[in-house]
């Protein structure tokens, strides 16, 4: 097993952001010696990332989650099982976190100029080019549907994404751009599913065009919206 990655913090994780040095090994603006760089948090994040990357590599290699073990993740990452379990309580939680890490992050803000603009912005953040390893991981997400331990943690992690989309729909329902009787949960599923099918799982490659996202959104809005329903 390779040497374990160090995660010993040099300062507490709750240290104030402005306590960070101005430059590693340099001098402060007033001429005083700059403090030693804060290696605690970055090192801890690097350890967590090494664990997730190892889990992703193993999922892709085995092409399932059942054969992936915490022991194998520890061996591949160079991180002890004790360090892994300090971060995640069970294998299912590690697998869910690893799979979640390959998804595109949610947008930090929304246009809020129109329902259509928001949906197009959301859709574009969900579409991304993935490599061969991550494509295998995405396919394993579907195969893991019958694993109760994985699903329990997966649903907890993915709910914040669904809520973000639901809140966007609710925002425009309140402003009259979607029907007031809209089933928000069903609308989220109807919006996300074709994007995942086409852009993540790689199906229907023949429909991928530069304007595919816009066409999906416009077709969707004709069913649930008011502005394009005529």
mmCIF file with all atom_site columns, C-alpha atoms in Angstrom:
data_model
loop_
_atom_site.group_PDB
_atom_site.id
_atom_site.type_symbol
_atom_site.label_atom_id
_atom_site.label_alt_id
_atom_site.label_comp_id
_atom_site.label_asym_id
_atom_site.label_entity_id
_atom_site.label_seq_id
_atom_site.pdbx_PDB_ins_code
_atom_site.Cartn_x
_atom_site.Cartn_y
_atom_site.Cartn_z
_atom_site.occupancy
_atom_site.B_iso_or_equiv
_atom_site.pdbx_formal_charge
_atom_site.auth_seq_id
_atom_site.auth_comp_id
_atom_site.auth_asym_id
_atom_site.auth_atom_id
_atom_site.pdbx_PDB_model_num
ATOM 1   C CA . UNK A 1 1   ? 0.000   0.000  0.000   1.00 0.00 ? 1   UNK A CA 1
ATOM 2   C CA . UNK A 1 2   ? 1.433   3.440  -0.881  1.00 0.00 ? 2   UNK A CA 1
ATOM 3   C CA . UNK A 1 3   ? 2.270   5.855  1.941   1.00 0.00 ? 3   UNK A CA 1
ATOM 4   C CA . UNK A 1 4   ? -0.828  7.426  3.447   1.00 0.00 ? 4   UNK A CA 1
ATOM 5   C CA . UNK A 1 5   ? -1.518  11.005 2.488   1.00 0.00 ? 5   UNK A CA 1
ATOM 6   C CA . UNK A 1 6   ? -0.967  13.321 5.437   1.00 0.00 ? 6   UNK A CA 1
ATOM 7   C CA . UNK A 1 7   ? -3.928  15.266 6.713   1.00 0.00 ? 7   UNK A CA 1
ATOM 8   C CA . UNK A 1 8   ? -2.497  16.754 9.894   1.00 0.00 ? 8   UNK A CA 1
ATOM 9   C CA . UNK A 1 9   ? -3.722  20.367 10.049  1.00 0.00 ? 9   UNK A CA 1
ATOM 10  C CA . UNK A 1 10  ? -1.319  23.112 11.015  1.00 0.00 ? 10  UNK A CA 1
ATOM 11  C CA . UNK A 1 11  ? -4.132  25.435 12.071  1.00 0.00 ? 11  UNK A CA 1
ATOM 12  C CA . UNK A 1 12  ? -7.736  24.777 13.105  1.00 0.00 ? 12  UNK A CA 1
ATOM 13  C CA . UNK A 1 13  ? -10.250 24.443 10.243  1.00 0.00 ? 13  UNK A CA 1
ATOM 14  C CA . UNK A 1 14  ? -12.247 27.316 11.714  1.00 0.00 ? 14  UNK A CA 1
ATOM 15  C CA . UNK A 1 15  ? -9.384  29.784 11.408  1.00 0.00 ? 15  UNK A CA 1
ATOM 16  C CA . UNK A 1 16  ? -10.446 33.087 9.929   1.00 0.00 ? 16  UNK A CA 1
ATOM 17  C CA . UNK A 1 17  ? -9.854  33.447 6.162   1.00 0.00 ? 17  UNK A CA 1
ATOM 18  C CA . UNK A 1 18  ? -7.949  36.683 6.617   1.00 0.00 ? 18  UNK A CA 1
ATOM 19  C CA . UNK A 1 19  ? -5.325  34.877 8.682   1.00 0.00 ? 19  UNK A CA 1
ATOM 20  C CA . UNK A 1 20  ? -3.881  33.317 5.526   1.00 0.00 ? 20  UNK A CA 1
ATOM 21  C CA . UNK A 1 21  ? -0.409  34.531 4.480   1.00 0.00 ? 21  UNK A CA 1
ATOM 22  C CA . UNK A 1 22  ? 0.123   36.977 1.676   1.00 0.00 ? 22  UNK A CA 1
ATOM 23  C CA . UNK A 1 23  ? 2.686   34.716 -0.002  1.00 0.00 ? 23  UNK A CA 1
ATOM 24  C CA . UNK A 1 24  ? 4.288   31.389 0.830   1.00 0.00 ? 24  UNK A CA 1
ATOM 25  C CA . UNK A 1 25  ? 7.619   31.972 2.571   1.00 0.00 ? 25  UNK A CA 1
ATOM 26  C CA . UNK A 1 26  ? 7.532   35.663 1.628   1.00 0.00 ? 26  UNK A CA 1
ATOM 27  C CA . UNK A 1 27  ? 7.322   38.905 3.533   1.00 0.00 ? 27  UNK A CA 1
ATOM 28  C CA . UNK A 1 28  ? 4.259   40.742 4.688   1.00 0.00 ? 28  UNK A CA 1
ATOM 29  C CA . UNK A 1 29  ? 3.560   44.207 3.188   1.00 0.00 ? 29  UNK A CA 1
ATOM 30  C CA . UNK A 1 30  ? 4.926   45.930 6.326   1.00 0.00 ? 30  UNK A CA 1
ATOM 31  C CA . UNK A 1 31  ? 8.265   44.129 5.999   1.00 0.00 ? 31  UNK A CA 1
ATOM 32  C CA . UNK A 1 32  ? 7.630   41.565 8.737   1.00 0.00 ? 32  UNK A CA 1
ATOM 33  C CA . UNK A 1 33  ? 8.145   37.921 7.982   1.00 0.00 ? 33  UNK A CA 1
ATOM 34  C CA . UNK A 1 34  ? 4.999   36.383 6.546   1.00 0.00 ? 34  UNK A CA 1
ATOM 35  C CA . UNK A 1 35  ? 3.417   33.569 8.593   1.00 0.00 ? 35  UNK A CA 1
ATOM 36  C CA . UNK A 1 36  ? 3.818   29.978 7.436   1.00 0.00 ? 36  UNK A CA 1
ATOM 37  C CA . UNK A 1 37  ? 1.242   28.948 4.823   1.00 0.00 ? 37  UNK A CA 1
ATOM 38  C CA . UNK A 1 38  ? -1.951  27.314 6.078   1.00 0.00 ? 38  UNK A CA 1
ATOM 39  C CA . UNK A 1 39  ? -1.570  23.723 4.925   1.00 0.00 ? 39  UNK A CA 1
ATOM 40  C CA . UNK A 1 40  ? -4.364  22.232 7.004   1.00 0.00 ? 40  UNK A CA 1
ATOM 41  C CA . UNK A 1 41  ? -7.494  22.764 4.963   1.00 0.00 ? 41  UNK A CA 1
ATOM 42  C CA . UNK A 1 42  ? -5.984  22.281 1.468   1.00 0.00 ? 42  UNK A CA 1
ATOM 43  C CA . UNK A 1 43  ? -4.318  19.057 2.633   1.00 0.00 ? 43  UNK A CA 1
ATOM 44  C CA . UNK A 1 44  ? -7.586  17.800 4.107   1.00 0.00 ? 44  UNK A CA 1
ATOM 45  C CA . UNK A 1 45  ? -9.415  18.617 0.871   1.00 0.00 ? 45  UNK A CA 1
ATOM 46  C CA . UNK A 1 46  ? -6.698  16.862 -1.127  1.00 0.00 ? 46  UNK A CA 1
ATOM 47  C CA . UNK A 1 47  ? -7.164  13.724 0.981   1.00 0.00 ? 47  UNK A CA 1
ATOM 48  C CA . UNK A 1 48  ? -10.924 13.774 0.429   1.00 0.00 ? 48  UNK A CA 1
ATOM 49  C CA . UNK A 1 49  ? -10.438 14.270 -3.303  1.00 0.00 ? 49  UNK A CA 1
ATOM 50  C CA . UNK A 1 50  ? -7.964  11.374 -3.445  1.00 0.00 ? 50  UNK A CA 1
ATOM 51  C CA . UNK A 1 51  ? -10.560 9.128  -1.816  1.00 0.00 ? 51  UNK A CA 1
ATOM 52  C CA . UNK A 1 52  ? -13.301 10.161 -4.243  1.00 0.00 ? 52  UNK A CA 1
ATOM 53  C CA . UNK A 1 53  ? -11.027 9.785  -7.273  1.00 0.00 ? 53  UNK A CA 1
ATOM 54  C CA . UNK A 1 54  ? -10.014 6.307  -6.145  1.00 0.00 ? 54  UNK A CA 1
ATOM 55  C CA . UNK A 1 55  ? -13.661 5.343  -5.727  1.00 0.00 ? 55  UNK A CA 1
ATOM 56  C CA . UNK A 1 56  ? -14.478 6.648  -9.213  1.00 0.00 ? 56  UNK A CA 1
ATOM 57  C CA . UNK A 1 57  ? -11.568 4.747  -10.752 1.00 0.00 ? 57  UNK A CA 1
ATOM 58  C CA . UNK A 1 58  ? -12.721 1.515  -9.115  1.00 0.00 ? 58  UNK A CA 1
ATOM 59  C CA . UNK A 1 59  ? -16.367 1.993  -10.116 1.00 0.00 ? 59  UNK A CA 1
ATOM 60  C CA . UNK A 1 60  ? -15.283 2.479  -13.725 1.00 0.00 ? 60  UNK A CA 1
ATOM 61  C CA . UNK A 1 61  ? -12.978 -0.537 -13.625 1.00 0.00 ? 61  UNK A CA 1
ATOM 62  C CA . UNK A 1 62  ? -15.524 -2.900 -12.076 1.00 0.00 ? 62  UNK A CA 1
ATOM 63  C CA . UNK A 1 63  ? -18.439 -1.265 -13.948 1.00 0.00 ? 63  UNK A CA 1
ATOM 64  C CA . UNK A 1 64  ? -20.567 -1.689 -10.827 1.00 0.00 ? 64  UNK A CA 1
ATOM 65  C CA . UNK A 1 65  ? -20.577 -0.526 -7.216  1.00 0.00 ? 65  UNK A CA 1
ATOM 66  C CA . UNK A 1 66  ? -21.063 -3.916 -5.576  1.00 0.00 ? 66  UNK A CA 1
ATOM 67  C CA . UNK A 1 67  ? -17.465 -5.051 -6.020  1.00 0.00 ? 67  UNK A CA 1
ATOM 68  C CA . UNK A 1 68  ? -15.961 -1.779 -4.813  1.00 0.00 ? 68  UNK A CA 1
ATOM 69  C CA . UNK A 1 69  ? -14.830 -2.060 -1.205  1.00 0.00 ? 69  UNK A CA 1
ATOM 70  C CA . UNK A 1 70  ? -13.552 0.448  1.326   1.00 0.00 ? 70  UNK A CA 1
ATOM 71  C CA . UNK A 1 71  ? -10.359 -1.612 1.517   1.00 0.00 ? 71  UNK A CA 1
ATOM 72  C CA . UNK A 1 72  ? -9.836  -1.210 -2.234  1.00 0.00 ? 72  UNK A CA 1
ATOM 73  C CA . UNK A 1 73  ? -10.519 2.528  -2.022  1.00 0.00 ? 73  UNK A CA 1
ATOM 74  C CA . UNK A 1 74  ? -7.968  2.838  0.784   1.00 0.00 ? 74  UNK A CA 1
ATOM 75  C CA . UNK A 1 75  ? -5.393  0.881  -1.210  1.00 0.00 ? 75  UNK A CA 1
ATOM 76  C CA . UNK A 1 76  ? -5.936  2.905  -4.387  1.00 0.00 ? 76  UNK A CA 1
ATOM 77  C CA . UNK A 1 77  ? -6.006  6.310  -2.675  1.00 0.00 ? 77  UNK A CA 1
ATOM 78  C CA . UNK A 1 78  ? -3.181  5.772  -0.182  1.00 0.00 ? 78  UNK A CA 1
ATOM 79  C CA . UNK A 1 79  ? -5.498  6.868  2.623   1.00 0.00 ? 79  UNK A CA 1
ATOM 80  C CA . UNK A 1 80  ? -6.172  4.685  5.670   1.00 0.00 ? 80  UNK A CA 1
ATOM 81  C CA . UNK A 1 81  ? -9.625  3.242  6.304   1.00 0.00 ? 81  UNK A CA 1
ATOM 82  C CA . UNK A 1 82  ? -9.726  5.203  9.568   1.00 0.00 ? 82  UNK A CA 1
ATOM 83  C CA . UNK A 1 83  ? -9.250  8.465  7.642   1.00 0.00 ? 83  UNK A CA 1
ATOM 84  C CA . UNK A 1 84  ? -11.929 7.441  5.144   1.00 0.00 ? 84  UNK A CA 1
ATOM 85  C CA . UNK A 1 85  ? -14.436 6.632  7.869   1.00 0.00 ? 85  UNK A CA 1
ATOM 86  C CA . UNK A 1 86  ? -13.790 9.996  9.518   1.00 0.00 ? 86  UNK A CA 1
ATOM 87  C CA . UNK A 1 87  ? -15.323 11.529 6.403   1.00 0.00 ? 87  UNK A CA 1
ATOM 88  C CA . UNK A 1 88  ? -17.985 9.011  5.380   1.00 0.00 ? 88  UNK A CA 1
ATOM 89  C CA . UNK A 1 89  ? -19.841 6.543  7.565   1.00 0.00 ? 89  UNK A CA 1
ATOM 90  C CA . UNK A 1 90  ? -20.284 3.693  5.072   1.00 0.00 ? 90  UNK A CA 1
ATOM 91  C CA . UNK A 1 91  ? -19.314 2.499  1.611   1.00 0.00 ? 91  UNK A CA 1
ATOM 92  C CA . UNK A 1 92  ? -22.660 3.599  0.179   1.00 0.00 ? 92  UNK A CA 1
ATOM 93  C CA . UNK A 1 93  ? -22.035 7.146  1.368   1.00 0.00 ? 93  UNK A CA 1
ATOM 94  C CA . UNK A 1 94  ? -18.569 7.183  -0.221  1.00 0.00 ? 94  UNK A CA 1
ATOM 95  C CA . UNK A 1 95  ? -19.922 5.874  -3.529  1.00 0.00 ? 95  UNK A CA 1
ATOM 96  C CA . UNK A 1 96  ? -22.756 8.408  -3.547  1.00 0.00 ? 96  UNK A CA 1
ATOM 97  C CA . UNK A 1 97  ? -20.357 11.272 -2.788  1.00 0.00 ? 97  UNK A CA 1
ATOM 98  C CA . UNK A 1 98  ? -17.971 10.112 -5.520  1.00 0.00 ? 98  UNK A CA 1
ATOM 99  C CA . UNK A 1 99  ? -20.734 9.902  -8.104  1.00 0.00 ? 99  UNK A CA 1
ATOM 100 C CA . UNK A 1 100 ? -22.075 13.288 -7.073  1.00 0.00 ? 100 UNK A CA 1
ATOM 101 C CA . UNK A 1 101 ? -18.604 14.800 -7.503  1.00 0.00 ? 101 UNK A CA 1
ATOM 102 C CA . UNK A 1 102 ? -18.553 14.157 -11.261 1.00 0.00 ? 102 UNK A CA 1
ATOM 103 C CA . UNK A 1 103 ? -21.751 16.106 -11.873 1.00 0.00 ? 103 UNK A CA 1
ATOM 104 C CA . UNK A 1 104 ? -21.637 19.690 -13.045 1.00 0.00 ? 104 UNK A CA 1
ATOM 105 C CA . UNK A 1 105 ? -22.033 22.127 -10.138 1.00 0.00 ? 105 UNK A CA 1
ATOM 106 C CA . UNK A 1 106 ? -25.258 24.066 -9.743  1.00 0.00 ? 106 UNK A CA 1
ATOM 107 C CA . UNK A 1 107 ? -25.133 27.656 -11.017 1.00 0.00 ? 107 UNK A CA 1
ATOM 108 C CA . UNK A 1 108 ? -24.237 30.243 -8.427  1.00 0.00 ? 108 UNK A CA 1
ATOM 109 C CA . UNK A 1 109 ? -26.886 32.654 -9.737  1.00 0.00 ? 109 UNK A CA 1
ATOM 110 C CA . UNK A 1 110 ? -29.759 32.712 -12.211 1.00 0.00 ? 110 UNK A CA 1
ATOM 111 C CA . UNK A 1 111 ? -30.683 35.283 -14.899 1.00 0.00 ? 111 UNK A CA 1
ATOM 112 C CA . UNK A 1 112 ? -34.248 35.774 -13.561 1.00 0.00 ? 112 UNK A CA 1
ATOM 113 C CA . UNK A 1 113 ? -35.042 37.640 -16.788 1.00 0.00 ? 113 UNK A CA 1
ATOM 114 C CA . UNK A 1 114 ? -37.638 35.072 -17.916 1.00 0.00 ? 114 UNK A CA 1
ATOM 115 C CA . UNK A 1 115 ? -38.684 31.500 -17.229 1.00 0.00 ? 115 UNK A CA 1
ATOM 116 C CA . UNK A 1 116 ? -37.141 30.470 -20.555 1.00 0.00 ? 116 UNK A CA 1
ATOM 117 C CA . UNK A 1 117 ? -33.829 32.194 -19.799 1.00 0.00 ? 117 UNK A CA 1
ATOM 118 C CA . UNK A 1 118 ? -33.619 30.485 -16.419 1.00 0.00 ? 118 UNK A CA 1
ATOM 119 C CA . UNK A 1 119 ? -34.322 27.038 -17.859 1.00 0.00 ? 119 UNK A CA 1
ATOM 120 C CA . UNK A 1 120 ? -31.801 27.480 -20.669 1.00 0.00 ? 120 UNK A CA 1
ATOM 121 C CA . UNK A 1 121 ? -29.205 28.631 -18.146 1.00 0.00 ? 121 UNK A CA 1
ATOM 122 C CA . UNK A 1 122 ? -29.956 25.634 -15.923 1.00 0.00 ? 122 UNK A CA 1
ATOM 123 C CA . UNK A 1 123 ? -29.853 23.214 -18.850 1.00 0.00 ? 123 UNK A CA 1
ATOM 124 C CA . UNK A 1 124 ? -26.507 24.466 -20.078 1.00 0.00 ? 124 UNK A CA 1
ATOM 125 C CA . UNK A 1 125 ? -24.974 24.013 -16.625 1.00 0.00 ? 125 UNK A CA 1
ATOM 126 C CA . UNK A 1 126 ? -26.154 20.392 -16.666 1.00 0.00 ? 126 UNK A CA 1
ATOM 127 C CA . UNK A 1 127 ? -24.570 19.578 -20.017 1.00 0.00 ? 127 UNK A CA 1
ATOM 128 C CA . UNK A 1 128 ? -20.895 18.831 -19.963 1.00 0.00 ? 128 UNK A CA 1
ATOM 129 C CA . UNK A 1 129 ? -18.320 16.795 -21.838 1.00 0.00 ? 129 UNK A CA 1
ATOM 130 C CA . UNK A 1 130 ? -17.179 13.817 -19.792 1.00 0.00 ? 130 UNK A CA 1
ATOM 131 C CA . UNK A 1 131 ? -14.336 11.383 -20.307 1.00 0.00 ? 131 UNK A CA 1
ATOM 132 C CA . UNK A 1 132 ? -14.570 7.632  -20.726 1.00 0.00 ? 132 UNK A CA 1
ATOM 133 C CA . UNK A 1 133 ? -14.161 6.945  -17.003 1.00 0.00 ? 133 UNK A CA 1
ATOM 134 C CA . UNK A 1 134 ? -16.911 9.303  -15.915 1.00 0.00 ? 134 UNK A CA 1
ATOM 135 C CA . UNK A 1 135 ? -19.236 8.008  -18.640 1.00 0.00 ? 135 UNK A CA 1
ATOM 136 C CA . UNK A 1 136 ? -18.862 4.526  -17.129 1.00 0.00 ? 136 UNK A CA 1
ATOM 137 C CA . UNK A 1 137 ? -19.561 5.999  -13.701 1.00 0.00 ? 137 UNK A CA 1
ATOM 138 C CA . UNK A 1 138 ? -22.754 7.661  -14.937 1.00 0.00 ? 138 UNK A CA 1
ATOM 139 C CA . UNK A 1 139 ? -23.950 4.357  -16.369 1.00 0.00 ? 139 UNK A CA 1
ATOM 140 C CA . UNK A 1 140 ? -23.236 2.678  -13.040 1.00 0.00 ? 140 UNK A CA 1
ATOM 141 C CA . UNK A 1 141 ? -25.571 5.173  -11.376 1.00 0.00 ? 141 UNK A CA 1
ATOM 142 C CA . UNK A 1 142 ? -28.462 3.466  -13.152 1.00 0.00 ? 142 UNK A CA 1
ATOM 143 C CA . UNK A 1 143 ? -27.170 0.004  -12.246 1.00 0.00 ? 143 UNK A CA 1
ATOM 144 C CA . UNK A 1 144 ? -26.907 1.039  -8.592  1.00 0.00 ? 144 UNK A CA 1
ATOM 145 C CA . UNK A 1 145 ? -30.636 1.721  -8.376  1.00 0.00 ? 145 UNK A CA 1
ATOM 146 C CA . UNK A 1 146 ? -31.198 -1.578 -6.537  1.00 0.00 ? 146 UNK A CA 1
ATOM 147 C CA . UNK A 1 147 ? -28.513 -0.963 -3.929  1.00 0.00 ? 147 UNK A CA 1
ATOM 148 C CA . UNK A 1 148 ? -30.432 0.365  -0.876  1.00 0.00 ? 148 UNK A CA 1
ATOM 149 C CA . UNK A 1 149 ? -27.326 1.645  0.941   1.00 0.00 ? 149 UNK A CA 1
ATOM 150 C CA . UNK A 1 150 ? -26.198 3.661  -2.078  1.00 0.00 ? 150 UNK A CA 1
ATOM 151 C CA . UNK A 1 151 ? -29.692 4.919  -2.866  1.00 0.00 ? 151 UNK A CA 1
ATOM 152 C CA . UNK A 1 152 ? -30.251 6.182  0.672   1.00 0.00 ? 152 UNK A CA 1
ATOM 153 C CA . UNK A 1 153 ? -27.194 8.428  0.474   1.00 0.00 ? 153 UNK A CA 1
ATOM 154 C CA . UNK A 1 154 ? -27.718 9.260  -3.206  1.00 0.00 ? 154 UNK A CA 1
ATOM 155 C CA . UNK A 1 155 ? -31.223 10.602 -2.600  1.00 0.00 ? 155 UNK A CA 1
ATOM 156 C CA . UNK A 1 156 ? -29.957 12.787 0.231   1.00 0.00 ? 156 UNK A CA 1
ATOM 157 C CA . UNK A 1 157 ? -27.221 14.281 -1.946  1.00 0.00 ? 157 UNK A CA 1
ATOM 158 C CA . UNK A 1 158 ? -29.280 14.734 -5.092  1.00 0.00 ? 158 UNK A CA 1
ATOM 159 C CA . UNK A 1 159 ? -32.258 16.306 -3.332  1.00 0.00 ? 159 UNK A CA 1
ATOM 160 C CA . UNK A 1 160 ? -30.550 19.703 -3.099  1.00 0.00 ? 160 UNK A CA 1
ATOM 161 C CA . UNK A 1 161 ? -30.209 19.680 -6.908  1.00 0.00 ? 161 UNK A CA 1
ATOM 162 C CA . UNK A 1 162 ? -33.855 18.827 -7.415  1.00 0.00 ? 162 UNK A CA 1
ATOM 163 C CA . UNK A 1 163 ? -34.881 21.462 -4.892  1.00 0.00 ? 163 UNK A CA 1
ATOM 164 C CA . UNK A 1 164 ? -32.862 24.084 -6.783  1.00 0.00 ? 164 UNK A CA 1
ATOM 165 C CA . UNK A 1 165 ? -34.813 23.298 -9.971  1.00 0.00 ? 165 UNK A CA 1
ATOM 166 C CA . UNK A 1 166 ? -38.137 23.108 -8.106  1.00 0.00 ? 166 UNK A CA 1
ATOM 167 C CA . UNK A 1 167 ? -37.490 26.501 -6.545  1.00 0.00 ? 167 UNK A CA 1
ATOM 168 C CA . UNK A 1 168 ? -36.819 27.937 -10.010 1.00 0.00 ? 168 UNK A CA 1
ATOM 169 C CA . UNK A 1 169 ? -40.126 26.559 -11.288 1.00 0.00 ? 169 UNK A CA 1
ATOM 170 C CA . UNK A 1 170 ? -41.955 27.865 -8.201  1.00 0.00 ? 170 UNK A CA 1
ATOM 171 C CA . UNK A 1 171 ? -40.425 31.306 -8.728  1.00 0.00 ? 171 UNK A CA 1
ATOM 172 C CA . UNK A 1 172 ? -41.961 31.531 -12.200 1.00 0.00 ? 172 UNK A CA 1
ATOM 173 C CA . UNK A 1 173 ? -45.268 29.966 -11.172 1.00 0.00 ? 173 UNK A CA 1
ATOM 174 C CA . UNK A 1 174 ? -45.640 32.848 -8.717  1.00 0.00 ? 174 UNK A CA 1
ATOM 175 C CA . UNK A 1 175 ? -44.982 35.290 -11.564 1.00 0.00 ? 175 UNK A CA 1
ATOM 176 C CA . UNK A 1 176 ? -47.530 33.756 -13.911 1.00 0.00 ? 176 UNK A CA 1
ATOM 177 C CA . UNK A 1 177 ? -45.132 32.212 -16.454 1.00 0.00 ? 177 UNK A CA 1
ATOM 178 C CA . UNK A 1 178 ? -46.119 28.647 -15.568 1.00 0.00 ? 178 UNK A CA 1
ATOM 179 C CA . UNK A 1 179 ? -49.503 27.173 -14.836 1.00 0.00 ? 179 UNK A CA 1
ATOM 180 C CA . UNK A 1 180 ? -50.584 27.662 -11.206 1.00 0.00 ? 180 UNK A CA 1
ATOM 181 C CA . UNK A 1 181 ? -51.536 23.976 -10.895 1.00 0.00 ? 181 UNK A CA 1
ATOM 182 C CA . UNK A 1 182 ? -48.074 22.784 -11.996 1.00 0.00 ? 182 UNK A CA 1
ATOM 183 C CA . UNK A 1 183 ? -46.870 19.607 -10.289 1.00 0.00 ? 183 UNK A CA 1
ATOM 184 C CA . UNK A 1 184 ? -43.380 20.794 -9.352  1.00 0.00 ? 184 UNK A CA 1
ATOM 185 C CA . UNK A 1 185 ? -41.954 17.341 -8.663  1.00 0.00 ? 185 UNK A CA 1
ATOM 186 C CA . UNK A 1 186 ? -43.193 15.942 -11.968 1.00 0.00 ? 186 UNK A CA 1
ATOM 187 C CA . UNK A 1 187 ? -42.018 19.051 -13.835 1.00 0.00 ? 187 UNK A CA 1
ATOM 188 C CA . UNK A 1 188 ? -38.501 18.613 -12.446 1.00 0.00 ? 188 UNK A CA 1
ATOM 189 C CA . UNK A 1 189 ? -38.417 14.999 -13.638 1.00 0.00 ? 189 UNK A CA 1
ATOM 190 C CA . UNK A 1 190 ? -39.735 15.966 -17.078 1.00 0.00 ? 190 UNK A CA 1
ATOM 191 C CA . UNK A 1 191 ? -37.137 18.718 -17.444 1.00 0.00 ? 191 UNK A CA 1
ATOM 192 C CA . UNK A 1 192 ? -34.065 16.890 -16.133 1.00 0.00 ? 192 UNK A CA 1
ATOM 193 C CA . UNK A 1 193 ? -34.640 13.446 -17.671 1.00 0.00 ? 193 UNK A CA 1
ATOM 194 C CA . UNK A 1 194 ? -34.129 14.310 -21.370 1.00 0.00 ? 194 UNK A CA 1
ATOM 195 C CA . UNK A 1 195 ? -31.033 16.361 -20.563 1.00 0.00 ? 195 UNK A CA 1
ATOM 196 C CA . UNK A 1 196 ? -29.488 13.480 -18.630 1.00 0.00 ? 196 UNK A CA 1
ATOM 197 C CA . UNK A 1 197 ? -30.463 10.964 -21.304 1.00 0.00 ? 197 UNK A CA 1
ATOM 198 C CA . UNK A 1 198 ? -28.938 12.965 -24.145 1.00 0.00 ? 198 UNK A CA 1
ATOM 199 C CA . UNK A 1 199 ? -25.967 14.709 -22.558 1.00 0.00 ? 199 UNK A CA 1
ATOM 200 C CA . UNK A 1 200 ? -24.925 12.470 -19.683 1.00 0.00 ? 200 UNK A CA 1
ATOM 201 C CA . UNK A 1 201 ? -25.893 8.953  -20.706 1.00 0.00 ? 201 UNK A CA 1
ATOM 202 C CA . UNK A 1 202 ? -25.048 9.587  -24.361 1.00 0.00 ? 202 UNK A CA 1
ATOM 203 C CA . UNK A 1 203 ? -28.325 8.430  -25.898 1.00 0.00 ? 203 UNK A CA 1
ATOM 204 C CA . UNK A 1 204 ? -29.983 9.957  -28.990 1.00 0.00 ? 204 UNK A CA 1
ATOM 205 C CA . UNK A 1 205 ? -26.711 11.407 -30.250 1.00 0.00 ? 205 UNK A CA 1
ATOM 206 C CA . UNK A 1 206 ? -28.455 12.221 -33.543 1.00 0.00 ? 206 UNK A CA 1
ATOM 207 C CA . UNK A 1 207 ? -30.547 14.942 -31.866 1.00 0.00 ? 207 UNK A CA 1
ATOM 208 C CA . UNK A 1 208 ? -27.551 16.782 -30.465 1.00 0.00 ? 208 UNK A CA 1
ATOM 209 C CA . UNK A 1 209 ? -27.290 20.086 -32.273 1.00 0.00 ? 209 UNK A CA 1
ATOM 210 C CA . UNK A 1 210 ? -26.004 23.522 -31.219 1.00 0.00 ? 210 UNK A CA 1
ATOM 211 C CA . UNK A 1 211 ? -29.568 24.553 -30.360 1.00 0.00 ? 211 UNK A CA 1
ATOM 212 C CA . UNK A 1 212 ? -30.755 21.302 -28.771 1.00 0.00 ? 212 UNK A CA 1
ATOM 213 C CA . UNK A 1 213 ? -30.993 22.808 -25.268 1.00 0.00 ? 213 UNK A CA 1
ATOM 214 C CA . UNK A 1 214 ? -33.108 25.694 -26.551 1.00 0.00 ? 214 UNK A CA 1
ATOM 215 C CA . UNK A 1 215 ? -35.393 23.316 -28.460 1.00 0.00 ? 215 UNK A CA 1
ATOM 216 C CA . UNK A 1 216 ? -35.848 21.105 -25.402 1.00 0.00 ? 216 UNK A CA 1
ATOM 217 C CA . UNK A 1 217 ? -36.717 24.122 -23.244 1.00 0.00 ? 217 UNK A CA 1
ATOM 218 C CA . UNK A 1 218 ? -39.148 25.548 -25.813 1.00 0.00 ? 218 UNK A CA 1
ATOM 219 C CA . UNK A 1 219 ? -40.921 22.198 -26.235 1.00 0.00 ? 219 UNK A CA 1
ATOM 220 C CA . UNK A 1 220 ? -41.108 21.845 -22.465 1.00 0.00 ? 220 UNK A CA 1
ATOM 221 C CA . UNK A 1 221 ? -42.545 25.319 -21.984 1.00 0.00 ? 221 UNK A CA 1
ATOM 222 C CA . UNK A 1 222 ? -45.253 24.727 -24.576 1.00 0.00 ? 222 UNK A CA 1
ATOM 223 C CA . UNK A 1 223 ? -46.552 22.065 -22.223 1.00 0.00 ? 223 UNK A CA 1
ATOM 224 C CA . UNK A 1 224 ? -46.245 23.772 -18.834 1.00 0.00 ? 224 UNK A CA 1
ATOM 225 C CA . UNK A 1 225 ? -45.765 27.459 -19.501 1.00 0.00 ? 225 UNK A CA 1
ATOM 226 C CA . UNK A 1 226 ? -48.007 30.319 -20.488 1.00 0.00 ? 226 UNK A CA 1
ATOM 227 C CA . UNK A 1 227 ? -45.752 32.580 -22.559 1.00 0.00 ? 227 UNK A CA 1
ATOM 228 C CA . UNK A 1 228 ? -45.187 30.055 -25.371 1.00 0.00 ? 228 UNK A CA 1
ATOM 229 C CA . UNK A 1 229 ? -48.408 28.061 -25.070 1.00 0.00 ? 229 UNK A CA 1
ATOM 230 C CA . UNK A 1 230 ? -50.304 29.912 -27.812 1.00 0.00 ? 230 UNK A CA 1
#
